[in-house]
Coordinates of C-alpha atoms and ligand atoms in Angstrom, one line a residue:
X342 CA 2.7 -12.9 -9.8
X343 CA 1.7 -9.3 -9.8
X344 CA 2.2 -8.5 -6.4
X345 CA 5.5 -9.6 -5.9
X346 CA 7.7 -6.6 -6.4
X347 CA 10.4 -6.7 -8.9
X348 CA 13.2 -6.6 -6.5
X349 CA 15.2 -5.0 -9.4
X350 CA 13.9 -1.8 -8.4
X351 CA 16.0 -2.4 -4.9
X352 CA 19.6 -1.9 -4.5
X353 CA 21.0 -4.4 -2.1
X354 CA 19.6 -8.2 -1.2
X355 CA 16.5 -8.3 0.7
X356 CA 13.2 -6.1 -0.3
X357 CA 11.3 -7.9 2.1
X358 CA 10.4 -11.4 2.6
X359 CA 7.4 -12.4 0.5
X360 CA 7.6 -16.1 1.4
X361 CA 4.5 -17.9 1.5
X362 CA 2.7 -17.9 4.7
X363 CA 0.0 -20.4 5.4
X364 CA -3.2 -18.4 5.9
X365 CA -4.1 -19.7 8.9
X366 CA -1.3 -17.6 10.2
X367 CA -4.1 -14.6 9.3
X368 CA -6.8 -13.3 10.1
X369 CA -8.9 -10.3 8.0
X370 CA -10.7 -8.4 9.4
X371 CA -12.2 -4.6 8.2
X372 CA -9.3 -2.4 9.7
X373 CA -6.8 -2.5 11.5
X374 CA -7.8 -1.1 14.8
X375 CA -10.5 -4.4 14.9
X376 CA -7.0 -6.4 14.5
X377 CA -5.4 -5.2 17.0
X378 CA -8.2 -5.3 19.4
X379 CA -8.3 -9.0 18.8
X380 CA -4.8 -8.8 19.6
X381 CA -5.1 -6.9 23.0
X382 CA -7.6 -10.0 23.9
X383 CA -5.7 -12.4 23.1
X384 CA -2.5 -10.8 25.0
X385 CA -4.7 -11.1 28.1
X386 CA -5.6 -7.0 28.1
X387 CA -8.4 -6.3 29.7
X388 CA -9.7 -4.5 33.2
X389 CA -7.3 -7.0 35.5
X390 CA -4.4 -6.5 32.9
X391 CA -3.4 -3.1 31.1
X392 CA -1.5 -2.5 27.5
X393 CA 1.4 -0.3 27.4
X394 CA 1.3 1.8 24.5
X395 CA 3.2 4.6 22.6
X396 CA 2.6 8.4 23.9
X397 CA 2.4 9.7 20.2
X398 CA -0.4 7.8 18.6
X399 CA -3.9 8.0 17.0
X400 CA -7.1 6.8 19.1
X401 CA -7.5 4.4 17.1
X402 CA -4.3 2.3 18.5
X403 CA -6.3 2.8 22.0
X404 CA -9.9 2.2 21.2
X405 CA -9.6 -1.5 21.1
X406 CA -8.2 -1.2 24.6
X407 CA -10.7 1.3 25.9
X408 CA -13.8 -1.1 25.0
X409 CA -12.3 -4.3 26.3
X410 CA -11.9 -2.1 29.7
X411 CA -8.3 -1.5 30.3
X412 CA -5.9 0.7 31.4
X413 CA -3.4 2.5 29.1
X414 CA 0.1 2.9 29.8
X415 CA 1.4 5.5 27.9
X416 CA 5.1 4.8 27.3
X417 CA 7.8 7.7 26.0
X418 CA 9.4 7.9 22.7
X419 CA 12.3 9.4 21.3
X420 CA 12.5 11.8 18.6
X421 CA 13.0 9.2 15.7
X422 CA 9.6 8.0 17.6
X423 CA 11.2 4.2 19.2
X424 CA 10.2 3.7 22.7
X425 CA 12.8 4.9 25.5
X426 CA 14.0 1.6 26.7
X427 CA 15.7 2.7 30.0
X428 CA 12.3 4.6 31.1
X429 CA 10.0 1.5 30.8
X430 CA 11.4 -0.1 34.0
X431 CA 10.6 3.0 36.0
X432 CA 7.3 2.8 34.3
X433 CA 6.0 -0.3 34.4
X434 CA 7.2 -0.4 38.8
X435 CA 5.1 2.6 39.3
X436 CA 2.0 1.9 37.6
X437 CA 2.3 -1.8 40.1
X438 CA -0.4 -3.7 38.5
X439 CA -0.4 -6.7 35.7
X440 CA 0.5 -5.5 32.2
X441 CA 0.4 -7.5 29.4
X442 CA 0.5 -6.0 26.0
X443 CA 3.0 -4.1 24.4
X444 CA 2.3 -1.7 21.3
X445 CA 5.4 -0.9 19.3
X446 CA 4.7 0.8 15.8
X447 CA 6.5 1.0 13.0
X448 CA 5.7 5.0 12.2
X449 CA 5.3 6.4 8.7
X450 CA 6.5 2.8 6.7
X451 CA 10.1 2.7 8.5
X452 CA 10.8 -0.1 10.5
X453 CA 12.0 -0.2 14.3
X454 CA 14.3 -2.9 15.2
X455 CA 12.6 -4.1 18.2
X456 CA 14.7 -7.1 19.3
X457 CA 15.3 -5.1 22.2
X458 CA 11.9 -4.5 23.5
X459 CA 10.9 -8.2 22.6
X460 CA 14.3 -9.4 25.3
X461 CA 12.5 -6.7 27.6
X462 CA 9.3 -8.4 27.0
X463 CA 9.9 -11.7 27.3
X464 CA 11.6 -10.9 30.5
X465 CA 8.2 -9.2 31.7
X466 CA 5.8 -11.7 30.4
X467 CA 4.5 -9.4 28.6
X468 CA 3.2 -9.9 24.9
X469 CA 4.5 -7.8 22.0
X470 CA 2.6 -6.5 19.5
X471 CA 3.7 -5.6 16.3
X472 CA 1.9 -2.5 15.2
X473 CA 2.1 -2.6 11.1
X474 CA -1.0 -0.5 10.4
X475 CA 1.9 2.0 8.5
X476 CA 4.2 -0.6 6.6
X477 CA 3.1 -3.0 3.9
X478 CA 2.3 -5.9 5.7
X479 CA -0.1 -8.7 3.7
X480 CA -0.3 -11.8 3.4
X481 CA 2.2 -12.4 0.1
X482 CA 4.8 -9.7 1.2
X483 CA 5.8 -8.2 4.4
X484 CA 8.2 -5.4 4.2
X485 CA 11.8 -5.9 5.2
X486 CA 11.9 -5.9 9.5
X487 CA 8.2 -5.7 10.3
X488 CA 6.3 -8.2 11.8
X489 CA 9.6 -10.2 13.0
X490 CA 9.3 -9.9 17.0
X491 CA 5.7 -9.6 17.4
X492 CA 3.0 -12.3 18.6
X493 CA 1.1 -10.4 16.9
X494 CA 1.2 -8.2 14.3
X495 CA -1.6 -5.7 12.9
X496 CA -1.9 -4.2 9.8
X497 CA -3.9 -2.0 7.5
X498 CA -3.4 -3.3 3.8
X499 CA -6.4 -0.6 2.9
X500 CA -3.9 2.1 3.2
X501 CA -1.3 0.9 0.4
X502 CA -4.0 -0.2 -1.8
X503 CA -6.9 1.3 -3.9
X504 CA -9.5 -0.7 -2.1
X505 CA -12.4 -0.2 0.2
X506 CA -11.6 -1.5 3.9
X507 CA -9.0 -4.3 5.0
X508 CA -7.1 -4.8 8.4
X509 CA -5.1 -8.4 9.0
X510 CA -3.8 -10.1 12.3
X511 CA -1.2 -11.7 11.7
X512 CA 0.6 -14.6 13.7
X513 CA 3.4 -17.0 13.6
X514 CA 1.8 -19.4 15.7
X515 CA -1.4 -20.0 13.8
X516 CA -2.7 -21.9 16.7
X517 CA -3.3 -18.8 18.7
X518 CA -5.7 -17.4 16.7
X519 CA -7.7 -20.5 16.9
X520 CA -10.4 -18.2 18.6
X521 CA -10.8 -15.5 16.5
X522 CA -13.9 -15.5 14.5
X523 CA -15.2 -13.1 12.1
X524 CA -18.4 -12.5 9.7
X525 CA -18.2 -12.0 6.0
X526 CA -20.2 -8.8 4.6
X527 CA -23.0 -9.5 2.8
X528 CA -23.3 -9.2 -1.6
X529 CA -24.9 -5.7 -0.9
X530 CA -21.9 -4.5 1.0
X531 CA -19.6 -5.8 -1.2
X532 CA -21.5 -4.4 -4.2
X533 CA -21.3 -1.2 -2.1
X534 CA -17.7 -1.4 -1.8
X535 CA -17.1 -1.8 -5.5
X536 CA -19.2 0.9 -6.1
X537 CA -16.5 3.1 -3.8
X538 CA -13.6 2.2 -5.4
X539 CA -14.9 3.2 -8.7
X540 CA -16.3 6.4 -7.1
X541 CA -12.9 7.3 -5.7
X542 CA -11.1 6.4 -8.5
X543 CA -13.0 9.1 -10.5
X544 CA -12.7 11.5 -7.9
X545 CA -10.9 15.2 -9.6
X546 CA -7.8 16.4 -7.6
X547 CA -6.9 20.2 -8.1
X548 CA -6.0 21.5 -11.5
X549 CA -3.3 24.3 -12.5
X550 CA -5.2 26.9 -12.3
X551 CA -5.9 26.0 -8.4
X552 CA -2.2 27.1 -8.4
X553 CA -2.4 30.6 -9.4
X554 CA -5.2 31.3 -6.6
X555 CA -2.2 30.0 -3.6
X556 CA -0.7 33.7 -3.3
X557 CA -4.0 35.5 -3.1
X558 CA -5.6 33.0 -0.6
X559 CA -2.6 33.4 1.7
X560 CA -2.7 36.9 1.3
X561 CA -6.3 37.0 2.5
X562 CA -5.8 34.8 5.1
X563 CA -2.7 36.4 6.5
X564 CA -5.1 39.5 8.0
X565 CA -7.5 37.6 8.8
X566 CA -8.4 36.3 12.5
X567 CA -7.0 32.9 12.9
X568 CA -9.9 30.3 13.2
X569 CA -8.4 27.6 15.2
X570 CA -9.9 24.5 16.1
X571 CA -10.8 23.2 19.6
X572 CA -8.0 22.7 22.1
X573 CA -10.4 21.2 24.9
X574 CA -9.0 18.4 27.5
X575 CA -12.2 15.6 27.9
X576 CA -12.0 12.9 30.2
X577 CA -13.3 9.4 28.4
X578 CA -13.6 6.0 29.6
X579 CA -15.0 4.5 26.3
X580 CA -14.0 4.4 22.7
X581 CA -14.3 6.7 19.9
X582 CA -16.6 7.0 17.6
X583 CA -14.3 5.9 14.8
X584 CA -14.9 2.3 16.5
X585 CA -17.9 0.3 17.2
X586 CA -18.7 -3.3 18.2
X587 CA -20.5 -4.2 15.7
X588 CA -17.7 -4.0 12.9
X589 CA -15.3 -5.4 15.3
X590 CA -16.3 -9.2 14.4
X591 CA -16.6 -8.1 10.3
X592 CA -14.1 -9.8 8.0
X593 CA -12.9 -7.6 5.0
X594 CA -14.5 -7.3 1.4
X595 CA -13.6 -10.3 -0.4
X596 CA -13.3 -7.2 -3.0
X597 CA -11.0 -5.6 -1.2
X598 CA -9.0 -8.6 -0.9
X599 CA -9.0 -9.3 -4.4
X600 CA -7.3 -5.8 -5.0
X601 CA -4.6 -6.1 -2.6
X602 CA -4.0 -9.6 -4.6
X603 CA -3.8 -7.6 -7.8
X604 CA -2.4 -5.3 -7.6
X605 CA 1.0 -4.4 -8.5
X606 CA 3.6 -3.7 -6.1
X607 CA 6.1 -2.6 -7.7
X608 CA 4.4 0.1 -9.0
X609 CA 2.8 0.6 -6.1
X610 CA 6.0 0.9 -4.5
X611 CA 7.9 3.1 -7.0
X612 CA 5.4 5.8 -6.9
X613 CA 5.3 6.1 -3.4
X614 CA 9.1 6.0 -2.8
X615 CA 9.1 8.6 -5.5
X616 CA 6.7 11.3 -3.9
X617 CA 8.2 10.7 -0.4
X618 CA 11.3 12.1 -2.1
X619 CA 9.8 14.7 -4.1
X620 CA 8.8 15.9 -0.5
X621 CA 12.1 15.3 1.2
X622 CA 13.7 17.7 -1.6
X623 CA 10.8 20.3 -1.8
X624 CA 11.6 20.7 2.0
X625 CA 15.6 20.4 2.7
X626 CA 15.7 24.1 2.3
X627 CA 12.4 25.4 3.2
X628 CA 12.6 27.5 6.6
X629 CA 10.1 26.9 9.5
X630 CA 10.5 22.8 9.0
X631 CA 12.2 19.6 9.0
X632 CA 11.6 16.4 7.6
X633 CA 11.4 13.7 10.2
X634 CA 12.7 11.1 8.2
X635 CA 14.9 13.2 5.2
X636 CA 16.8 10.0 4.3
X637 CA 14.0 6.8 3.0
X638 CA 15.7 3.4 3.7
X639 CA 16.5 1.2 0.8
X640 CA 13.4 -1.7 0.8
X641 CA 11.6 0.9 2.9
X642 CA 7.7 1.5 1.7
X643 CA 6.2 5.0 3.0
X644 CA 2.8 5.8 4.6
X645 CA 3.2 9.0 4.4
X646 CA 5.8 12.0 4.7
X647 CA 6.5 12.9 8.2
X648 CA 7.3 17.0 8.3
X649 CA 8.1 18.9 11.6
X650 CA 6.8 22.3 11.4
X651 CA 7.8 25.2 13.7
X652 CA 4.8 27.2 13.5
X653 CA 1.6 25.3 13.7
X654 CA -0.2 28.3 14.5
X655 CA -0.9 29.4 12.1
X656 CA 0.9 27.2 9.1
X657 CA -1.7 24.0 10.1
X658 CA -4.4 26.4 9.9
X659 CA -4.1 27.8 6.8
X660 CA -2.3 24.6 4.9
X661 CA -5.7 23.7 6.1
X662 CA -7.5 26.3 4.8
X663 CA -6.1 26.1 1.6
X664 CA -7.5 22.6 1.4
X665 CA -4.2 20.2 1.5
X666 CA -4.7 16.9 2.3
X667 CA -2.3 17.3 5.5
X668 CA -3.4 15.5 8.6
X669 CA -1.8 15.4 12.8
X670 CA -2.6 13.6 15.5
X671 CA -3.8 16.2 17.7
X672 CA -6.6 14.1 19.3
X673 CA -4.2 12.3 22.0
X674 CA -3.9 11.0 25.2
X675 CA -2.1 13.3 27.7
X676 CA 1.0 11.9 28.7
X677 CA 4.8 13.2 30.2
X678 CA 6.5 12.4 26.8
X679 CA 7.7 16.1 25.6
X680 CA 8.0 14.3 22.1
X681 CA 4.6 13.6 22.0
X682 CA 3.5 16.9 23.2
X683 CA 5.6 18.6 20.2
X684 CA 4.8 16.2 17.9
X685 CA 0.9 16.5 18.7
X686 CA 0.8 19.7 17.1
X687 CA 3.7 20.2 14.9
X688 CA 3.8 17.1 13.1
X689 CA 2.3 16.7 9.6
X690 CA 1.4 13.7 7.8
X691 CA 1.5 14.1 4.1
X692 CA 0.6 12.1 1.9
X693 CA 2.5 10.2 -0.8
X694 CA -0.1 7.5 -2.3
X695 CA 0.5 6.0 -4.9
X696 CA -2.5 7.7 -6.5
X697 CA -1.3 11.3 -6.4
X698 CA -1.0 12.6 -10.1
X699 CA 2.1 14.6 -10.7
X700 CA 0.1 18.1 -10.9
X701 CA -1.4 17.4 -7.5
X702 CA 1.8 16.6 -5.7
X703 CA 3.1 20.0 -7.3
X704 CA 0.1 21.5 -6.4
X705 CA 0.4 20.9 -2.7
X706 CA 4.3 21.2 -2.7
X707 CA 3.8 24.9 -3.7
X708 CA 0.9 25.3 -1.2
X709 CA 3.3 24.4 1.6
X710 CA 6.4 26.0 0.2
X711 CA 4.2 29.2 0.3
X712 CA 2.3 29.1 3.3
X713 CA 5.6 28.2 5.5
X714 CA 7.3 31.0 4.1
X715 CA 4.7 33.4 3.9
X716 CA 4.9 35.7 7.4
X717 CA 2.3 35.6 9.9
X718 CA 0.8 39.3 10.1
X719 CA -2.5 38.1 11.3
X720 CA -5.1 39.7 13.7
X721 CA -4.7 38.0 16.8
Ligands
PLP1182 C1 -0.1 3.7 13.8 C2 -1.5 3.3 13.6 N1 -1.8 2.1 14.1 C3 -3.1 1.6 14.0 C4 -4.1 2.3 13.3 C5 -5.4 1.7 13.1 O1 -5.5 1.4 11.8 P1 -6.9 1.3 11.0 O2 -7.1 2.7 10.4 O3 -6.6 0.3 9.9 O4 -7.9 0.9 11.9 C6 -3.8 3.6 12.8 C7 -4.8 4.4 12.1 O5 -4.5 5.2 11.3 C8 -2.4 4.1 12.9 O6 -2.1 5.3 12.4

């Protein structure tokens, strides 16, 4: 079977469980956030009963919340990004009113053990949900500790494989999802969606000589003004744009399904594992950082590679400017949680698909190796 991973590539017993699951226990549906919507209705979230979720997160995780009219509970995290279990008591008395989902992600590819927030849950009727939208989590393989306490679990297979779209909800008791109905996309959509993955897979990445132009870019932008980008507060009672009703009820690409069956894991897996370390070296003794996560756990497949930077003005900006592919979750919901206040703005995601050619993950490697050494002399 190509997508089981050859566990050779593991040292110890248990990569993950990739036992058959029926199905039924699944449902697909474009991404992930449209999961986990589902999810939230099921739980019971909606204007009479709120979901507690994590204070660092994307606005995706919320959206599905926000349109089925609930209230967010934002709950704290610790630096390693698990909830604060002694706070959620003192939470959940002061907000007073029903709650009854529970968001607990599994950042980045490394799983949380959260048999201690499912005992808290249980004990508050509360439903946990399993957010796996950042491990590998299909329907032939499930990486080792996700997707074990959850009622349900979300995931986003589209991110660990070359395809279009695809989200899953995933549940041990099939019977649950009993309601959940989706639409397949049409022949022209999935013509479309082939059509992508071709495109992207011809796409160029930077080149050597891209290289050579790193010190002279900095250089410029070093007495330059700073452009920043908007640090505005907005009050919003609906979702984002990044989510809409009407793909809400849309099953994935039977294409994009296909791939995921495919494709191999063990490559898949290799690669990845391999640039999350290339990062984890290129930055144990670069100044103005540190890796989140420096050691990656045996079994363990990475989203992406966490870094903590000191300086996010202006090293975001001009890693930016310089084009890397480096993303942060700076759209967020204010909350009291001093981590996710840090981590809003100095925490970079970067990327270690398994698609990255060598020369581009050199390539960005020496644009952050310069720009977070280079001094700030900027015009103010
Ligand atoms: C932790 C986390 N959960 C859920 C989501 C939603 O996933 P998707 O993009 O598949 O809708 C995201 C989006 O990136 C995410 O980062």
């Amino acid at each position: 079977m190509p997508n089981q991973p050859d566990i050779s590539i593991f040292r110890g017993s248990r990569p993950g469980s990739s036992l058959p699951i029926d199905i039924g226990n699944f449902r697909h549906f474009t991404r992930g956030r449209y999961a986990l919507g589902e999810a939230y209705r099921l739980a019971g979230v909606n204007r009479d009963g709120a979901l507690l979720a994590p204070a660092y997160h994307c606005v995706t995780m919320l959206d599905p919340a926000m349109a089925l009219g609930a209230d967010i509970v934002l709950y704290p995290l610790q630096p390693d990004l698990s909830p604060v279990l002694n706070k959620l008591d003192e939470l959940l008395a002061a907000y007073g009113k029903p709650v009854k989902a529970f968001l607990a992600t599994h950042y980045f590819g490394l799983a949380k053990n959260f048999s201690h927030l499912k005992k808290w849950c249980d004990r508050h009727d509360i439903v946990l949900i399993e957010d796996c939208s950042h491990t590998l989590f299909t329907e032939a393989f499930q990486a080792a500790g996700t997707g074990i306490y959850g009622r349900f679990v979300a995931s986003s297979p589209y991110k660990f494989f070359a395809c279009e779209d695809g989200g899953l909800l995933y549940s041990p008791d099939a019977v649950l999802l009993d309601t959940v109905k989706t639409r397949p996309a049409g022949v022209v959509e999935e013509l479309r969606g082939i059509k992508r993955v071709i495109e992207k897979c011809r796409s160029n990445g930077p080149t050597a000589s891209d290289s050579e132009l790193i010190d002279a870019r900095l250089a410029e932008l070093n007495v330059k003004p700073l452009i920043e980008g908007n640090n505005r507060i907005t009050a919003y009672d609906h979702p984002s744009s990044l989510y809409t009703a009407e793909e809400s009820g849309l099953s994935s690409l039977m294409g994009s399904r296909c791939i995921v069956r495919l494709s191999s894991l063990t490559e898949n897996m290799k690669r990845r594992r391999n640039n999350y370390q290339r990062w984890a070296k290129a930055v144990a003794e670069l100044p103005n950082c540190h890796a989140l996560f420096p050691e990656l756990p045996e079994y363990c497949f990475p989203y992406m590679f966490p870094l903590h930077i000191k300086h996010a003005k202006p090293h975001f900006y001009w890693l930016k400017q310089l084009g890397t592919p480096v993303w942060r979750w700076d759209e967020m919901v204010i909350s009291g949680c001093p981590i996710a206040q840090d981590y809003r703005l100095h925490l970079l995601h970067l990327a270690c698909h398994q698609s990255l050619t060598d020369l581009q993950l050199d390539w960005m490697i020496t644009v952050l190796q310069k720009t977070l050494r280079s001094p700030w002399q900027g015009v103010k």
